[in-house]
Amino acid sequence: MQAFTDARDAETPDELWLVEHPPVFTLGQAGKWEHVLLPGEIPVVPVDRGGQVTYHGPGQIVAYPLIDLRRLKLGIRELVCRIEQAIIDTLANWNVEAVRKEGAPGVYVAGAKIAALGLRVRRGCTFHGLAFNVNMDLEPFHRINPCGYQGLAVTQLMDLGGPSSLAEVETELVAQLARQLGLTVQMAPPPVTIGTGAQPLANVSVHV
């Protein structure tokens, strides 16, 4: 993401990377180690996104929108709002009512967090992104204060009557993100990942 963002110019198409991470806690730039309670065998990796600590693991869609905000004429707050709305609309496809919370980025169902956001902007372009819980082991969330909130409940789509298939949810999520951002979608080969252990789900080029 960093290399792509540093190398892109005004003509570079935006991309949306979708991956499935092995178990890992990531600690954002504002992250405090005191929110990492009992990580055990799961590694804790400091990263250069915004936000506090969160968990990534199998059964979770992690989506990285690599977007030129200047070209889309969007501010970061508006981008966050649109990403949240895309997740809310994706959940509505399975009759799950979700909301956003003022001052606490992400998407919530009955007070439990189902999707987290953590972004970074460099030279007007975004990287990092969102983590959407679909069909995963939620136990590791008990080892941290999710997003810096003690006792924050976490949920996932499968437990709310939605599908367990990441591919099915991914298709709807990509469509909703494209709609919110006014982009068209062109599927591309998955990116090559080296040394992270992340499994690419898809690489999507999105164009104005």
PDB file of N, CA and C in Angstrom, residues 14-117:
ATOM      1  N   ASP A  14      -7.571   4.394  -9.149  1.00  0.00           N
ATOM      2  CA  ASP A  14      -7.770   3.964  -7.773  1.00  0.00           C
ATOM      3  C   ASP A  14      -7.929   2.449  -7.740  1.00  0.00           C
ATOM      4  N   GLU A  15      -7.563   1.850  -6.605  1.00  0.00           N
ATOM      5  CA  GLU A  15      -7.711   0.413  -6.441  1.00  0.00           C
ATOM      6  C   GLU A  15      -8.314   0.105  -5.078  1.00  0.00           C
ATOM      7  N   LEU A  16      -8.941  -1.061  -5.011  1.00  0.00           N
ATOM      8  CA  LEU A  16      -9.484  -1.574  -3.759  1.00  0.00           C
ATOM      9  C   LEU A  16      -8.930  -2.971  -3.570  1.00  0.00           C
ATOM     10  N   TRP A  17      -8.096  -3.149  -2.553  1.00  0.00           N
ATOM     11  CA  TRP A  17      -7.506  -4.453  -2.272  1.00  0.00           C
ATOM     12  C   TRP A  17      -8.311  -5.127  -1.174  1.00  0.00           C
ATOM     13  N   LEU A  18      -8.644  -6.390  -1.376  1.00  0.00           N
ATOM     14  CA  LEU A  18      -9.364  -7.170  -0.373  1.00  0.00           C
ATOM     15  C   LEU A  18      -8.518  -8.371   0.020  1.00  0.00           C
ATOM     16  N   VAL A  19      -8.272  -8.499   1.326  1.00  0.00           N
ATOM     17  CA  VAL A  19      -7.413  -9.575   1.812  1.00  0.00           C
ATOM     18  C   VAL A  19      -8.024 -10.213   3.052  1.00  0.00           C
ATOM     19  N   GLU A  20      -7.513 -11.396   3.386  1.00  0.00           N
ATOM     20  CA  GLU A  20      -7.876 -12.105   4.601  1.00  0.00           C
ATOM     21  C   GLU A  20      -6.586 -12.365   5.361  1.00  0.00           C
ATOM     22  N   HIS A  21      -6.448 -11.760   6.536  1.00  0.00           N
ATOM     23  CA  HIS A  21      -5.199 -11.841   7.283  1.00  0.00           C
ATOM     24  C   HIS A  21      -5.145 -13.085   8.167  1.00  0.00           C
ATOM     25  N   PRO A  22      -3.946 -13.598   8.419  1.00  0.00           N
ATOM     26  CA  PRO A  22      -3.774 -14.556   9.507  1.00  0.00           C
ATOM     27  C   PRO A  22      -3.959 -13.819  10.827  1.00  0.00           C
ATOM     28  N   PRO A  23      -4.108 -14.518  11.947  1.00  0.00           N
ATOM     29  CA  PRO A  23      -4.343 -13.830  13.221  1.00  0.00           C
ATOM     30  C   PRO A  23      -3.257 -12.810  13.543  1.00  0.00           C
ATOM     31  N   VAL A  24      -3.669 -11.562  13.776  1.00  0.00           N
ATOM     32  CA  VAL A  24      -2.727 -10.491  14.102  1.00  0.00           C
ATOM     33  C   VAL A  24      -3.479  -9.338  14.768  1.00  0.00           C
ATOM     34  N   PHE A  25      -2.871  -8.744  15.768  1.00  0.00           N
ATOM     35  CA  PHE A  25      -3.357  -7.480  16.323  1.00  0.00           C
ATOM     36  C   PHE A  25      -2.562  -6.365  15.671  1.00  0.00           C
ATOM     37  N   THR A  26      -3.238  -5.305  15.239  1.00  0.00           N
ATOM     38  CA  THR A  26      -2.534  -4.147  14.706  1.00  0.00           C
ATOM     39  C   THR A  26      -2.817  -2.944  15.588  1.00  0.00           C
ATOM     40  N   LEU A  27      -1.772  -2.178  15.828  1.00  0.00           N
ATOM     41  CA  LEU A  27      -1.829  -1.022  16.724  1.00  0.00           C
ATOM     42  C   LEU A  27      -1.590   0.230  15.897  1.00  0.00           C
ATOM     43  N   GLY A  28      -2.631   1.084  15.786  1.00  0.00           N
ATOM     44  CA  GLY A  28      -2.533   2.290  14.981  1.00  0.00           C
ATOM     45  C   GLY A  28      -1.619   3.330  15.590  1.00  0.00           C
ATOM     46  N   GLN A  29      -1.431   4.428  14.874  1.00  0.00           N
ATOM     47  CA  GLN A  29      -0.504   5.473  15.305  1.00  0.00           C
ATOM     48  C   GLN A  29      -0.892   6.076  16.651  1.00  0.00           C
ATOM     49  N   ALA A  30      -2.188   6.120  16.928  1.00  0.00           N
ATOM     50  CA  ALA A  30      -2.652   6.650  18.215  1.00  0.00           C
ATOM     51  C   ALA A  30      -2.765   5.555  19.263  1.00  0.00           C
ATOM     52  N   GLY A  31      -2.370   4.351  18.893  1.00  0.00           N
ATOM     53  CA  GLY A  31      -2.566   3.201  19.756  1.00  0.00           C
ATOM     54  C   GLY A  31      -1.754   3.251  21.036  1.00  0.00           C
ATOM     55  N   LYS A  32      -2.362   2.775  22.125  1.00  0.00           N
ATOM     56  CA  LYS A  32      -1.695   2.683  23.416  1.00  0.00           C
ATOM     57  C   LYS A  32      -1.565   1.205  23.776  1.00  0.00           C
ATOM     58  N   TRP A  33      -0.349   0.821  24.166  1.00  0.00           N
ATOM     59  CA  TRP A  33      -0.093  -0.582  24.487  1.00  0.00           C
ATOM     60  C   TRP A  33      -0.948  -1.056  25.647  1.00  0.00           C
ATOM     61  N   GLU A  34      -1.435  -0.152  26.474  1.00  0.00           N
ATOM     62  CA  GLU A  34      -2.267  -0.563  27.611  1.00  0.00           C
ATOM     63  C   GLU A  34      -3.574  -1.202  27.169  1.00  0.00           C
ATOM     64  N   HIS A  35      -3.962  -0.976  25.894  1.00  0.00           N
ATOM     65  CA  HIS A  35      -5.182  -1.584  25.379  1.00  0.00           C
ATOM     66  C   HIS A  35      -4.946  -2.992  24.838  1.00  0.00           C
ATOM     67  N   VAL A  36      -3.690  -3.413  24.790  1.00  0.00           N
ATOM     68  CA  VAL A  36      -3.357  -4.793  24.432  1.00  0.00           C
ATOM     69  C   VAL A  36      -3.249  -5.561  25.743  1.00  0.00           C
ATOM     70  N   LEU A  37      -4.233  -6.365  26.050  1.00  0.00           N
ATOM     71  CA  LEU A  37      -4.351  -6.962  27.376  1.00  0.00           C
ATOM     72  C   LEU A  37      -3.572  -8.271  27.486  1.00  0.00           C
ATOM     73  N   LEU A  38      -3.974  -9.274  26.732  1.00  0.00           N
ATOM     74  CA  LEU A  38      -3.347 -10.602  26.789  1.00  0.00           C
ATOM     75  C   LEU A  38      -3.223 -11.158  25.373  1.00  0.00           C
ATOM     76  N   PRO A  39      -2.261 -10.680  24.598  1.00  0.00           N
ATOM     77  CA  PRO A  39      -2.178 -11.101  23.200  1.00  0.00           C
ATOM     78  C   PRO A  39      -1.822 -12.575  23.022  1.00  0.00           C
ATOM     79  N   GLY A  40      -1.122 -13.161  24.017  1.00  0.00           N
ATOM     80  CA  GLY A  40      -0.749 -14.566  23.894  1.00  0.00           C
ATOM     81  C   GLY A  40       0.139 -14.809  22.699  1.00  0.00           C
ATOM     82  N   GLU A  41      -0.213 -15.823  21.909  1.00  0.00           N
ATOM     83  CA  GLU A  41       0.607 -16.209  20.764  1.00  0.00           C
ATOM     84  C   GLU A  41       0.354 -15.365  19.524  1.00  0.00           C
ATOM     85  N   ILE A  42      -0.623 -14.464  19.574  1.00  0.00           N
ATOM     86  CA  ILE A  42      -0.953 -13.645  18.401  1.00  0.00           C
ATOM     87  C   ILE A  42      -0.037 -12.424  18.371  1.00  0.00           C
ATOM     88  N   PRO A  43       0.670 -12.193  17.261  1.00  0.00           N
ATOM     89  CA  PRO A  43       1.590 -11.047  17.216  1.00  0.00           C
ATOM     90  C   PRO A  43       0.865  -9.716  17.250  1.00  0.00           C
ATOM     91  N   VAL A  44       1.547  -8.707  17.780  1.00  0.00           N
ATOM     92  CA  VAL A  44       1.055  -7.333  17.793  1.00  0.00           C
ATOM     93  C   VAL A  44       1.961  -6.518  16.879  1.00  0.00           C
ATOM     94  N   VAL A  45       1.387  -5.897  15.853  1.00  0.00           N
ATOM     95  CA  VAL A  45       2.171  -5.197  14.842  1.00  0.00           C
ATOM     96  C   VAL A  45       1.776  -3.719  14.819  1.00  0.00           C
ATOM     97  N   PRO A  46       2.681  -2.808  15.182  1.00  0.00           N
ATOM     98  CA  PRO A  46       2.394  -1.376  15.006  1.00  0.00           C
ATOM     99  C   PRO A  46       2.307  -1.041  13.520  1.00  0.00           C
ATOM    100  N   VAL A  47       1.306  -0.261  13.143  1.00  0.00           N
ATOM    101  CA  VAL A  47       1.107   0.124  11.748  1.00  0.00           C
ATOM    102  C   VAL A  47       0.857   1.624  11.664  1.00  0.00           C
ATOM    103  N   ASP A  48       0.948   2.164  10.451  1.00  0.00           N
ATOM    104  CA  ASP A  48       0.871   3.615  10.273  1.00  0.00           C
ATOM    105  C   ASP A  48      -0.515   4.095   9.856  1.00  0.00           C
ATOM    106  N   ARG A  49      -1.545   3.425  10.339  1.00  0.00           N
ATOM    107  CA  ARG A  49      -2.917   3.908  10.120  1.00  0.00           C
ATOM    108  C   ARG A  49      -3.369   4.700  11.342  1.00  0.00           C
ATOM    109  N   GLY A  50      -4.520   5.337  11.210  1.00  0.00           N
ATOM    110  CA  GLY A  50      -5.113   5.973  12.359  1.00  0.00           C
ATOM    111  C   GLY A  50      -5.772   4.938  13.259  1.00  0.00           C
ATOM    112  N   GLY A  51      -6.142   5.376  14.446  1.00  0.00           N
ATOM    113  CA  GLY A  51      -6.899   4.518  15.336  1.00  0.00           C
ATOM    114  C   GLY A  51      -6.054   3.773  16.346  1.00  0.00           C
ATOM    115  N   GLN A  52      -6.745   2.928  17.110  1.00  0.00           N
ATOM    116  CA  GLN A  52      -6.158   2.184  18.215  1.00  0.00           C
ATOM    117  C   GLN A  52      -5.869   0.747  17.799  1.00  0.00           C
ATOM    118  N   VAL A  53      -6.048  -0.184  18.726  1.00  0.00           N
ATOM    119  CA  VAL A  53      -5.743  -1.583  18.450  1.00  0.00           C
ATOM    120  C   VAL A  53      -6.983  -2.311  17.945  1.00  0.00           C
ATOM    121  N   THR A  54      -6.781  -3.217  16.991  1.00  0.00           N
ATOM    122  CA  THR A  54      -7.855  -4.082  16.530  1.00  0.00           C
ATOM    123  C   THR A  54      -7.274  -5.444  16.196  1.00  0.00           C
ATOM    124  N   TYR A  55      -8.162  -6.369  15.867  1.00  0.00           N
ATOM    125  CA  TYR A  55      -7.756  -7.734  15.536  1.00  0.00           C
ATOM    126  C   TYR A  55      -8.151  -8.051  14.110  1.00  0.00           C
ATOM    127  N   HIS A  56      -7.260  -8.726  13.379  1.00  0.00           N
ATOM    128  CA  HIS A  56      -7.565  -9.276  12.060  1.00  0.00           C
ATOM    129  C   HIS A  56      -7.347 -10.772  12.102  1.00  0.00           C
ATOM    130  N   GLY A  57      -8.195 -11.515  11.402  1.00  0.00           N
ATOM    131  CA  GLY A  57      -8.029 -12.957  11.359  1.00  0.00           C
ATOM    132  C   GLY A  57      -8.868 -13.584  10.268  1.00  0.00           C
ATOM    133  N   PRO A  58      -8.706 -14.885  10.063  1.00  0.00           N
ATOM    134  CA  PRO A  58      -9.492 -15.600   9.047  1.00  0.00           C
ATOM    135  C   PRO A  58     -10.992 -15.408   9.269  1.00  0.00           C
ATOM    136  N   GLY A  59     -11.713 -15.249   8.177  1.00  0.00           N
ATOM    137  CA  GLY A  59     -13.152 -15.030   8.250  1.00  0.00           C
ATOM    138  C   GLY A  59     -13.553 -13.573   8.319  1.00  0.00           C
ATOM    139  N   GLN A  60     -12.575 -12.676   8.171  1.00  0.00           N
ATOM    140  CA  GLN A  60     -12.819 -11.230   8.191  1.00  0.00           C
ATOM    141  C   GLN A  60     -12.360 -10.638   6.853  1.00  0.00           C
ATOM    142  N   ILE A  61     -13.194  -9.814   6.264  1.00  0.00           N
ATOM    143  CA  ILE A  61     -12.791  -9.102   5.042  1.00  0.00           C
ATOM    144  C   ILE A  61     -12.056  -7.835   5.446  1.00  0.00           C
ATOM    145  N   VAL A  62     -10.818  -7.703   5.006  1.00  0.00           N
ATOM    146  CA  VAL A  62     -10.070  -6.467   5.189  1.00  0.00           C
ATOM    147  C   VAL A  62      -9.949  -5.812   3.818  1.00  0.00           C
ATOM    148  N   ALA A  63     -10.450  -4.602   3.701  1.00  0.00           N
ATOM    149  CA  ALA A  63     -10.492  -3.900   2.422  1.00  0.00           C
ATOM    150  C   ALA A  63      -9.669  -2.622   2.510  1.00  0.00           C
ATOM    151  N   TYR A  64      -8.776  -2.451   1.554  1.00  0.00           N
ATOM    152  CA  TYR A  64      -7.903  -1.284   1.507  1.00  0.00           C
ATOM    153  C   TYR A  64      -8.276  -0.418   0.307  1.00  0.00           C
ATOM    154  N   PRO A  65      -9.049   0.661   0.507  1.00  0.00           N
ATOM    155  CA  PRO A  65      -9.350   1.571  -0.609  1.00  0.00           C
ATOM    156  C   PRO A  65      -8.151   2.508  -0.848  1.00  0.00           C
ATOM    157  N   LEU A  66      -7.537   2.388  -1.994  1.00  0.00           N
ATOM    158  CA  LEU A  66      -6.396   3.227  -2.372  1.00  0.00           C
ATOM    159  C   LEU A  66      -6.937   4.301  -3.304  1.00  0.00           C
ATOM    160  N   ILE A  67      -7.373   5.404  -2.698  1.00  0.00           N
ATOM    161  CA  ILE A  67      -8.222   6.393  -3.361  1.00  0.00           C
ATOM    162  C   ILE A  67      -7.514   7.743  -3.423  1.00  0.00           C
ATOM    163  N   ASP A  68      -7.621   8.404  -4.584  1.00  0.00           N
ATOM    164  CA  ASP A  68      -7.152   9.776  -4.744  1.00  0.00           C
ATOM    165  C   ASP A  68      -8.297  10.714  -4.350  1.00  0.00           C
ATOM    166  N   LEU A  69      -8.214  11.270  -3.162  1.00  0.00           N
ATOM    167  CA  LEU A  69      -9.302  12.115  -2.661  1.00  0.00           C
ATOM    168  C   LEU A  69      -9.474  13.376  -3.493  1.00  0.00           C
ATOM    169  N   ARG A  70      -8.383  13.910  -4.004  1.00  0.00           N
ATOM    170  CA  ARG A  70      -8.463  15.146  -4.789  1.00  0.00           C
ATOM    171  C   ARG A  70      -9.255  14.912  -6.070  1.00  0.00           C
ATOM    172  N   ARG A  71      -9.023  13.779  -6.693  1.00  0.00           N
ATOM    173  CA  ARG A  71      -9.733  13.481  -7.935  1.00  0.00           C
ATOM    174  C   ARG A  71     -11.227  13.290  -7.686  1.00  0.00           C
ATOM    175  N   LEU A  72     -11.567  12.674  -6.549  1.00  0.00           N
ATOM    176  CA  LEU A  72     -12.977  12.473  -6.219  1.00  0.00           C
ATOM    177  C   LEU A  72     -13.603  13.670  -5.524  1.00  0.00           C
ATOM    178  N   LYS A  73     -12.755  14.679  -5.222  1.00  0.00           N
ATOM    179  CA  LYS A  73     -13.224  15.880  -4.525  1.00  0.00           C
ATOM    180  C   LYS A  73     -13.901  15.519  -3.196  1.00  0.00           C
ATOM    181  N   LEU A  74     -13.206  14.671  -2.430  1.00  0.00           N
ATOM    182  CA  LEU A  74     -13.709  14.230  -1.140  1.00  0.00           C
ATOM    183  C   LEU A  74     -12.743  14.621  -0.031  1.00  0.00           C
ATOM    184  N   GLY A  75     -13.290  14.982   1.122  1.00  0.00           N
ATOM    185  CA  GLY A  75     -12.493  15.125   2.328  1.00  0.00           C
ATOM    186  C   GLY A  75     -12.472  13.805   3.066  1.00  0.00           C
ATOM    187  N   ILE A  76     -11.581  13.683   4.033  1.00  0.00           N
ATOM    188  CA  ILE A  76     -11.436  12.420   4.729  1.00  0.00           C
ATOM    189  C   ILE A  76     -12.682  12.089   5.546  1.00  0.00           C
ATOM    190  N   ARG A  77     -13.311  13.088   6.164  1.00  0.00           N
ATOM    191  CA  ARG A  77     -14.531  12.814   6.936  1.00  0.00           C
ATOM    192  C   ARG A  77     -15.643  12.284   6.041  1.00  0.00           C
ATOM    193  N   GLU A  78     -15.781  12.870   4.865  1.00  0.00           N
ATOM    194  CA  GLU A  78     -16.811  12.409   3.931  1.00  0.00           C
ATOM    195  C   GLU A  78     -16.487  10.995   3.448  1.00  0.00           C
ATOM    196  N   LEU A  79     -15.198  10.711   3.215  1.00  0.00           N
ATOM    197  CA  LEU A  79     -14.817   9.363   2.805  1.00  0.00           C
ATOM    198  C   LEU A  79     -15.185   8.349   3.888  1.00  0.00           C
ATOM    199  N   VAL A  80     -14.865   8.660   5.139  1.00  0.00           N
ATOM    200  CA  VAL A  80     -15.206   7.759   6.245  1.00  0.00           C
ATOM    201  C   VAL A  80     -16.709   7.512   6.290  1.00  0.00           C
ATOM    202  N   CYS A  81     -17.483   8.570   6.158  1.00  0.00           N
ATOM    203  CA  CYS A  81     -18.936   8.456   6.180  1.00  0.00           C
ATOM    204  C   CYS A  81     -19.437   7.556   5.055  1.00  0.00           C
ATOM    205  N   ARG A  82     -18.855   7.698   3.877  1.00  0.00           N
ATOM    206  CA  ARG A  82     -19.305   6.901   2.727  1.00  0.00           C
ATOM    207  C   ARG A  82     -18.899   5.438   2.869  1.00  0.00           C
ATOM    208  N   ILE A  83     -17.716   5.183   3.420  1.00  0.00           N
ATOM    209  CA  ILE A  83     -17.316   3.799   3.655  1.00  0.00           C
ATOM    210  C   ILE A  83     -18.253   3.156   4.671  1.00  0.00           C
ATOM    211  N   GLU A  84     -18.537   3.876   5.747  1.00  0.00           N
ATOM    212  CA  GLU A  84     -19.477   3.353   6.743  1.00  0.00           C
ATOM    213  C   GLU A  84     -20.836   3.067   6.110  1.00  0.00           C
ATOM    214  N   GLN A  85     -21.311   3.977   5.261  1.00  0.00           N
ATOM    215  CA  GLN A  85     -22.617   3.769   4.632  1.00  0.00           C
ATOM    216  C   GLN A  85     -22.598   2.560   3.712  1.00  0.00           C
ATOM    217  N   ALA A  86     -21.488   2.330   3.032  1.00  0.00           N
ATOM    218  CA  ALA A  86     -21.375   1.151   2.166  1.00  0.00           C
ATOM    219  C   ALA A  86     -21.504  -0.135   2.984  1.00  0.00           C
ATOM    220  N   ILE A  87     -20.898  -0.153   4.170  1.00  0.00           N
ATOM    221  CA  ILE A  87     -21.005  -1.322   5.043  1.00  0.00           C
ATOM    222  C   ILE A  87     -22.427  -1.469   5.560  1.00  0.00           C
ATOM    223  N   ILE A  88     -23.040  -0.350   5.970  1.00  0.00           N
ATOM    224  CA  ILE A  88     -24.423  -0.372   6.445  1.00  0.00           C
ATOM    225  C   ILE A  88     -25.357  -0.920   5.365  1.00  0.00           C
ATOM    226  N   ASP A  89     -25.165  -0.471   4.124  1.00  0.00           N
ATOM    227  CA  ASP A  89     -26.017  -0.928   3.023  1.00  0.00           C
ATOM    228  C   ASP A  89     -25.736  -2.388   2.671  1.00  0.00           C
ATOM    229  N   THR A  90     -24.486  -2.816   2.825  1.00  0.00           N
ATOM    230  CA  THR A  90     -24.166  -4.230   2.612  1.00  0.00           C
ATOM    231  C   THR A  90     -24.904  -5.096   3.619  1.00  0.00           C
ATOM    232  N   LEU A  91     -24.886  -4.699   4.878  1.00  0.00           N
ATOM    233  CA  LEU A  91     -25.585  -5.452   5.917  1.00  0.00           C
ATOM    234  C   LEU A  91     -27.091  -5.465   5.681  1.00  0.00           C
ATOM    235  N   ALA A  92     -27.624  -4.359   5.180  1.00  0.00           N
ATOM    236  CA  ALA A  92     -29.060  -4.286   4.918  1.00  0.00           C
ATOM    237  C   ALA A  92     -29.493  -5.306   3.869  1.00  0.00           C
ATOM    238  N   ASN A  93     -28.570  -5.718   3.016  1.00  0.00           N
ATOM    239  CA  ASN A  93     -28.876  -6.740   2.009  1.00  0.00           C
ATOM    240  C   ASN A  93     -29.310  -8.042   2.669  1.00  0.00           C
ATOM    241  N   TRP A  94     -28.844  -8.263   3.919  1.00  0.00           N
ATOM    242  CA  TRP A  94     -29.249  -9.451   4.679  1.00  0.00           C
ATOM    243  C   TRP A  94     -30.140  -9.075   5.866  1.00  0.00           C
ATOM    244  N   ASN A  95     -30.832  -7.939   5.726  1.00  0.00           N
ATOM    245  CA  ASN A  95     -31.804  -7.481   6.723  1.00  0.00           C
ATOM    246  C   ASN A  95     -31.192  -7.281   8.105  1.00  0.00           C
ATOM    247  N   VAL A  96     -29.945  -6.848   8.132  1.00  0.00           N
ATOM    248  CA  VAL A  96     -29.275  -6.512   9.379  1.00  0.00           C
ATOM    249  C   VAL A  96     -29.236  -4.992   9.490  1.00  0.00           C
ATOM    250  N   GLU A  97     -29.834  -4.454  10.549  1.00  0.00           N
ATOM    251  CA  GLU A  97     -29.880  -3.005  10.738  1.00  0.00           C
ATOM    252  C   GLU A  97     -28.630  -2.550  11.481  1.00  0.00           C
ATOM    253  N   ALA A  98     -27.843  -1.703  10.846  1.00  0.00           N
ATOM    254  CA  ALA A  98     -26.580  -1.234  11.414  1.00  0.00           C
ATOM    255  C   ALA A  98     -26.551   0.283  11.416  1.00  0.00           C
ATOM    256  N   VAL A  99     -25.718   0.842  12.295  1.00  0.00           N
ATOM    257  CA  VAL A  99     -25.614   2.291  12.431  1.00  0.00           C
ATOM    258  C   VAL A  99     -24.155   2.682  12.608  1.00  0.00           C
ATOM    259  N   ARG A 100     -23.879   3.980  12.435  1.00  0.00           N
ATOM    260  CA  ARG A 100     -22.582   4.540  12.790  1.00  0.00           C
ATOM    261  C   ARG A 100     -22.721   5.243  14.140  1.00  0.00           C
ATOM    262  N   LYS A 101     -21.582   5.537  14.780  1.00  0.00           N
ATOM    263  CA  LYS A 101     -21.583   6.257  16.053  1.00  0.00           C
ATOM    264  C   LYS A 101     -20.742   7.510  15.913  1.00  0.00           C
ATOM    265  N   GLU A 102     -21.283   8.620  16.371  1.00  0.00           N
ATOM    266  CA  GLU A 102     -20.558   9.879  16.337  1.00  0.00           C
ATOM    267  C   GLU A 102     -19.306   9.763  17.205  1.00  0.00           C
ATOM    268  N   GLY A 103     -18.160  10.107  16.617  1.00  0.00           N
ATOM    269  CA  GLY A 103     -16.911  10.111  17.353  1.00  0.00           C
ATOM    270  C   GLY A 103     -16.266   8.757  17.526  1.00  0.00           C
ATOM    271  N   ALA A 104     -16.882   7.701  16.992  1.00  0.00           N
ATOM    272  CA  ALA A 104     -16.322   6.342  17.106  1.00  0.00           C
ATOM    273  C   ALA A 104     -16.446   5.662  15.756  1.00  0.00           C
ATOM    274  N   PRO A 105     -15.513   5.937  14.829  1.00  0.00           N
ATOM    275  CA  PRO A 105     -15.621   5.401  13.465  1.00  0.00           C
ATOM    276  C   PRO A 105     -15.818   3.893  13.454  1.00  0.00           C
ATOM    277  N   GLY A 106     -16.637   3.451  12.529  1.00  0.00           N
ATOM    278  CA  GLY A 106     -16.959   2.042  12.400  1.00  0.00           C
ATOM    279  C   GLY A 106     -18.450   1.859  12.240  1.00  0.00           C
ATOM    280  N   VAL A 107     -18.881   0.598  12.225  1.00  0.00           N
ATOM    281  CA  VAL A 107     -20.293   0.263  12.052  1.00  0.00           C
ATOM    282  C   VAL A 107     -20.697  -0.689  13.174  1.00  0.00           C
ATOM    283  N   TYR A 108     -21.907  -0.451  13.707  1.00  0.00           N
ATOM    284  CA  TYR A 108     -22.368  -1.153  14.907  1.00  0.00           C
ATOM    285  C   TYR A 108     -23.746  -1.756  14.679  1.00  0.00           C
ATOM    286  N   VAL A 109     -23.962  -2.915  15.301  1.00  0.00           N
ATOM    287  CA  VAL A 109     -25.278  -3.572  15.290  1.00  0.00           C
ATOM    288  C   VAL A 109     -25.677  -3.819  16.736  1.00  0.00           C
ATOM    289  N   ALA A 110     -26.753  -3.181  17.173  1.00  0.00           N
ATOM    290  CA  ALA A 110     -27.236  -3.315  18.554  1.00  0.00           C
ATOM    291  C   ALA A 110     -26.118  -3.064  19.561  1.00  0.00           C
ATOM    292  N   GLY A 111     -25.313  -2.065  19.291  1.00  0.00           N
ATOM    293  CA  GLY A 111     -24.240  -1.666  20.194  1.00  0.00           C
ATOM    294  C   GLY A 111     -22.951  -2.437  20.051  1.00  0.00           C
ATOM    295  N   ALA A 112     -22.931  -3.496  19.254  1.00  0.00           N
ATOM    296  CA  ALA A 112     -21.723  -4.297  19.046  1.00  0.00           C
ATOM    297  C   ALA A 112     -21.070  -3.917  17.717  1.00  0.00           C
ATOM    298  N   LYS A 113     -19.758  -3.858  17.710  1.00  0.00           N
ATOM    299  CA  LYS A 113     -19.033  -3.425  16.518  1.00  0.00           C
ATOM    300  C   LYS A 113     -18.874  -4.582  15.542  1.00  0.00           C
ATOM    301  N   ILE A 114     -19.246  -4.343  14.292  1.00  0.00           N
ATOM    302  CA  ILE A 114     -19.119  -5.366  13.268  1.00  0.00           C
ATOM    303  C   ILE A 114     -18.064  -4.992  12.226  1.00  0.00           C
ATOM    304  N   ALA A 115     -17.704  -3.717  12.160  1.00  0.00           N
ATOM    305  CA  ALA A 115     -16.688  -3.275  11.205  1.00  0.00           C
ATOM    306  C   ALA A 115     -15.907  -2.110  11.796  1.00  0.00           C
ATOM    307  N   ALA A 116     -14.589  -2.160  11.637  1.00  0.00           N
ATOM    308  CA  ALA A 116     -13.700  -1.107  12.134  1.00  0.00           C
ATOM    309  C   ALA A 116     -13.060  -0.388  10.965  1.00  0.00           C
ATOM    310  N   LEU A 117     -12.725   0.896  11.176  1.00  0.00           N
ATOM    311  CA  LEU A 117     -12.059   1.698  10.152  1.00  0.00           C
ATOM    312  C   LEU A 117     -10.761   2.267  10.704  1.00  0.00           C
TER     313      LEU A 117
END
